[in-house]
Coordinates of C-alpha atoms in Angstrom, one line a residue:
G274 CA 30.2 118.7 111.5
A275 CA 33.1 117.3 109.7
A276 CA 35.2 119.7 111.6
S277 CA 34.1 118.6 115.0
V278 CA 34.7 115.0 114.1
V279 CA 38.3 115.6 113.1
V280 CA 38.9 117.9 116.1
G281 CA 37.3 115.5 118.5
H282 CA 37.9 112.0 117.4
P283 CA 41.5 111.5 119.0
L284 CA 40.1 112.5 122.3
D285 CA 36.9 110.5 121.8
T286 CA 39.3 107.3 121.2
I287 CA 40.8 108.0 124.5
K288 CA 37.5 108.4 126.2
T289 CA 36.0 105.3 124.8
R290 CA 39.3 103.2 125.8
L291 CA 39.1 104.6 129.4
Q292 CA 35.3 103.7 129.7
A293 CA 35.2 100.3 128.1
G294 CA 39.0 99.2 128.0
Q295 CA 41.2 97.4 130.4
G296 CA 44.4 98.5 132.3
Y297 CA 44.4 102.0 132.0
G298 CA 45.4 103.9 134.9
N299 CA 44.7 107.2 133.9
T300 CA 44.4 109.7 130.8
L301 CA 47.9 110.3 130.4
N302 CA 48.7 106.3 130.7
C303 CA 46.0 105.6 127.8
V304 CA 47.4 108.2 125.7
L305 CA 50.9 106.9 125.9
T306 CA 49.8 103.1 125.6
V307 CA 47.8 104.2 122.4
Y308 CA 50.7 105.8 120.8
R309 CA 53.3 103.3 121.8
N310 CA 51.2 100.3 120.6
E311 CA 49.4 101.9 117.5
S312 CA 51.2 105.1 116.7
V313 CA 49.1 108.3 115.8
A314 CA 46.9 106.2 113.5
G315 CA 45.5 104.5 116.6
F316 CA 43.9 107.7 117.7
F317 CA 41.9 108.1 114.7
K318 CA 40.4 104.5 114.3
G319 CA 37.1 104.3 113.7
M320 CA 36.8 108.0 112.3
S321 CA 35.7 107.2 108.8
F322 CA 32.1 106.0 109.4
P323 CA 31.2 109.0 111.8
L324 CA 33.0 111.4 109.4
A325 CA 31.0 110.3 106.6
S326 CA 27.7 110.0 108.5
I327 CA 28.1 113.5 110.6
A328 CA 26.7 115.6 107.6
V329 CA 23.2 113.8 108.0
Y330 CA 23.5 113.4 111.7
S331 CA 24.2 117.2 112.4
S332 CA 21.3 118.2 109.6
V333 CA 18.8 116.1 111.5
V334 CA 19.7 117.2 115.1
F335 CA 20.2 121.0 114.1
G336 CA 17.3 120.9 111.8
V337 CA 14.7 119.2 114.3
F338 CA 15.8 121.6 117.1
S339 CA 15.5 124.7 114.8
N340 CA 12.1 123.5 113.4
T341 CA 10.6 122.5 116.6
Q342 CA 11.1 125.9 117.9
R343 CA 9.8 127.7 115.1
L344 CA 6.8 125.1 115.2
L345 CA 6.4 126.1 119.0
S346 CA 6.5 129.8 118.4
Q347 CA 4.1 129.5 115.7
L348 CA 1.7 127.4 117.9
R349 CA 2.2 129.8 121.1
H350 CA 2.2 133.2 119.4
G351 CA 1.5 132.8 116.0
D352 CA 4.9 133.8 114.6
P353 CA 7.6 131.4 113.7
S354 CA 10.5 133.9 113.7
R355 CA 9.6 135.0 117.3
A356 CA 12.5 134.4 119.9
P357 CA 11.8 131.3 121.8
G358 CA 11.4 131.0 125.5
L359 CA 13.4 128.6 127.8
T360 CA 10.2 126.1 128.0
D361 CA 10.3 126.1 124.1
V362 CA 14.2 125.4 123.9
A363 CA 13.8 122.5 126.6
L364 CA 11.1 120.8 124.4
A365 CA 13.0 121.5 121.0
S366 CA 16.1 120.2 122.7
M367 CA 14.3 117.0 124.1
V368 CA 12.8 116.1 120.7
A369 CA 16.2 116.6 119.0
G370 CA 17.7 114.4 121.6
F371 CA 15.1 111.7 121.0
V372 CA 15.3 111.7 117.4
S373 CA 19.3 111.7 117.2
V374 CA 19.0 108.3 118.7
G375 CA 17.8 106.7 115.5
I376 CA 20.8 107.8 113.6
G377 CA 23.5 108.2 116.2
T378 CA 23.3 104.7 117.8
P379 CA 24.4 102.6 114.6
V380 CA 27.2 105.0 113.9
E381 CA 28.5 105.2 117.6
L382 CA 28.3 101.2 117.6
V383 CA 30.6 101.2 114.4
K384 CA 33.0 103.5 115.8
I385 CA 33.2 102.1 119.2
R386 CA 33.8 98.5 117.8
L387 CA 36.6 99.6 115.7
Q388 CA 38.2 101.5 118.6
M389 CA 37.7 98.7 120.9
Q390 CA 38.8 95.8 118.6
T391 CA 42.5 95.7 119.2
Q392 CA 41.8 95.8 123.3
P393 CA 42.5 93.2 125.5
Y394 CA 39.4 91.5 126.7
I395 CA 38.6 89.1 129.8
E396 CA 37.0 85.7 128.8
A397 CA 34.9 84.7 131.9
N398 CA 36.6 85.4 135.1
I399 CA 37.2 88.9 135.9
K400 CA 40.2 87.9 137.7
L401 CA 42.0 86.2 134.8
K402 CA 44.5 88.1 132.8
P403 CA 43.2 89.8 129.9
T404 CA 43.6 88.3 126.6
V405 CA 45.1 90.2 123.5
P406 CA 43.0 89.4 120.3
E407 CA 45.3 87.6 117.6
S408 CA 43.6 89.8 114.8
P409 CA 40.9 92.5 114.7
A410 CA 37.6 91.3 114.1
Y411 CA 36.7 94.1 111.6
R412 CA 38.4 95.2 108.2
G413 CA 36.6 98.5 108.5
P414 CA 33.3 100.4 109.2
I415 CA 31.2 98.6 106.4
H416 CA 32.6 95.1 107.1
C417 CA 31.8 96.0 110.9
F418 CA 28.3 97.1 110.0
R419 CA 27.5 94.1 107.7
T420 CA 29.1 91.6 110.5
V421 CA 27.0 93.1 113.2
L422 CA 23.8 93.1 111.2
Q423 CA 24.3 89.6 110.0
K424 CA 25.1 88.2 113.5
E425 CA 23.0 90.1 115.5
G426 CA 20.3 91.8 113.5
I427 CA 18.7 94.9 113.8
A428 CA 18.9 94.9 117.7
G429 CA 22.6 94.5 117.1
I430 CA 23.0 97.6 115.2
Y431 CA 20.8 99.6 118.0
R432 CA 22.7 98.1 120.8
G433 CA 22.9 100.5 123.6
A434 CA 20.1 102.5 122.3
G435 CA 18.2 102.9 125.5
A436 CA 21.5 104.2 127.1
T437 CA 22.1 106.4 124.2
L438 CA 18.4 108.0 124.7
L439 CA 19.2 108.3 128.5
R440 CA 22.3 110.3 127.5
D441 CA 21.1 112.4 124.6
V442 CA 17.7 113.8 125.9
P443 CA 19.2 115.4 128.9
G444 CA 22.4 115.8 127.3
Y445 CA 21.0 117.9 124.4
C446 CA 19.0 119.8 126.9
F447 CA 22.1 120.9 128.6
Y448 CA 23.8 121.7 125.1
F449 CA 21.4 123.8 123.5
I450 CA 20.0 125.7 126.7
P451 CA 23.3 127.0 127.7
Y452 CA 24.4 127.9 124.2
T453 CA 21.0 130.0 123.7
F454 CA 21.6 131.5 127.3
F455 CA 25.3 132.4 126.7
C456 CA 24.7 133.6 123.5
G457 CA 22.2 135.9 124.5
W458 CA 24.4 136.9 127.7
I459 CA 27.5 137.7 125.6
A460 CA 25.7 139.4 122.9
P461 CA 23.0 141.2 124.6
D462 CA 22.2 143.4 121.6
G463 CA 19.7 140.6 120.5
S464 CA 21.0 140.4 117.0
I465 CA 19.7 137.5 115.0
S466 CA 23.0 136.3 114.1
P467 CA 25.5 136.2 116.8
N468 CA 29.1 137.1 116.1
P469 CA 31.5 134.4 115.5
S470 CA 33.4 134.9 118.7
S471 CA 30.0 134.8 120.7
V472 CA 29.3 131.7 119.0
W473 CA 32.9 130.0 119.5
L474 CA 32.6 130.9 123.1
A475 CA 29.0 129.9 124.0
G476 CA 29.2 126.4 122.1
G477 CA 32.3 125.5 123.8
I478 CA 30.8 126.4 127.2
A479 CA 27.5 124.5 126.2
G480 CA 29.7 121.4 125.0
V481 CA 31.5 121.2 128.5
I482 CA 28.5 121.4 130.3
S483 CA 26.4 119.0 128.1
W484 CA 29.3 116.3 128.1
G485 CA 29.9 116.6 132.0
I486 CA 26.1 115.9 132.7
A487 CA 26.3 113.1 130.0
T488 CA 29.3 111.1 131.0
P489 CA 27.5 108.4 133.3
M490 CA 25.4 107.4 130.8
D491 CA 28.0 107.7 127.9
V492 CA 30.2 105.2 129.9
V493 CA 27.2 102.7 130.2
K494 CA 26.5 103.4 126.4
S495 CA 30.0 102.8 125.6
R496 CA 30.5 99.4 127.5
L497 CA 27.2 98.1 126.0
Q498 CA 28.3 98.9 122.5
A499 CA 31.9 97.6 122.9
D500 CA 30.6 94.6 124.4
G501 CA 30.1 92.0 121.8
V502 CA 33.2 92.7 119.8
Y503 CA 34.3 89.2 121.1
L504 CA 31.9 88.4 123.9
N505 CA 28.6 89.3 125.5
K506 CA 28.9 90.5 129.1
Y507 CA 25.9 92.6 129.6
K508 CA 21.9 91.7 129.1
G509 CA 21.0 95.3 128.9
T510 CA 21.3 99.0 130.3
L511 CA 20.2 98.1 133.9
D512 CA 22.5 95.0 133.9
C513 CA 25.5 97.2 132.6
I514 CA 24.9 99.7 135.3
L515 CA 24.6 97.0 138.1
Q516 CA 27.7 95.0 136.9
S517 CA 29.7 98.2 136.6
Y518 CA 28.9 99.4 140.0
Q519 CA 29.4 96.0 141.6
N520 CA 32.8 95.6 140.1
E521 CA 34.1 99.1 140.3
G522 CA 31.9 101.3 142.4
L523 CA 30.4 104.5 141.7
K524 CA 33.5 106.2 140.4
V525 CA 33.5 103.8 137.2
F526 CA 30.6 106.2 135.9
F527 CA 32.7 109.2 135.6
R528 CA 35.5 107.8 133.7
G529 CA 36.5 109.8 130.9
I530 CA 34.7 112.7 132.4
T531 CA 37.9 115.1 132.1
V532 CA 38.5 113.9 128.4
N533 CA 34.8 114.4 127.6
T534 CA 34.5 118.0 129.0
V535 CA 38.0 118.9 127.5
R536 CA 36.8 117.5 124.1
G537 CA 33.4 119.0 124.3
F538 CA 34.9 122.7 124.1
P539 CA 36.7 122.5 120.8
V540 CA 34.1 119.9 119.3
S541 CA 30.9 122.2 120.2
S542 CA 32.6 125.3 119.2
A543 CA 33.4 123.9 115.7
M544 CA 29.5 122.6 115.4
F545 CA 27.9 125.7 116.4
L546 CA 30.3 128.0 114.5
G547 CA 29.9 125.9 111.4
Y548 CA 25.8 125.9 111.8
E549 CA 25.7 129.8 112.5
L550 CA 28.1 130.8 109.7
S551 CA 26.2 128.3 107.4
L552 CA 22.8 130.0 108.3
K553 CA 24.2 133.2 107.9
A554 CA 25.7 132.4 104.3
M555 CA 22.6 130.7 103.1
K556 CA 20.3 133.8 104.4
R557 CA 22.8 136.1 102.6
D558 CA 22.5 134.0 99.3
Q559 CA 18.7 134.1 99.7
T560 CA 18.6 137.9 100.1
E561 CA 21.0 138.2 97.0
T562 CA 18.6 136.0 94.8
N563 CA 15.3 137.5 96.0
P564 CA 16.1 141.3 97.0

């Protein structure tokens, strides 16, 4: 999980700026603007909080997915170790996506607030020239979390939870199902632990597919969570969708899709590879301890 954050955070920053920021013509322009104004450090803004919490988040998501599969196999076939069918994988993915919202929403809110606090913002009229903040609103992730909690309460910490749910439930279905399919297709020998190259490739493809599907709701989530750094423009998920569509058209929901899909490959490869290798190492240790 930690490896996936380090690999993917610079592109995640670009994705967030494209989705919720102002004045970026395209991905390259965004990269050059961030580098020119904030140097390399600008690409890693807001990384410490996701890095510190990713172990818990990844453990919960992958743990819920794996254990839900085992439970379904036990209920359906009386054997928890039996290979799950497509329906079981889909149900387990949906449960994992639902549970992920509870942990992931506050983490992403803090990350996005830190990524966006140096960005120009528009005060009232969208035709006005964007105002650049004189100083950052937050000193760091803990200060950001505490400030949002004090000013906006628990509802503020979970701002964008509805959009996150609409992103993650289908997103994780198109994450775990393609991974399971491609692992079986690339390594048809049916081994319990697929080889690392199969995991790397299957995980990367699954990440590309998942983030491509999830991008429209990811745009809405990013805008809702970035909203509130200085002003509150959106009343909720539906209001954000309607305002974004009215002001910028349908194309707004595909902002950052190139960055999302490109970033999805190395991030998901690292995540699945770490997951499978960790499982293999723990199973080996258990076998050596209890022959």
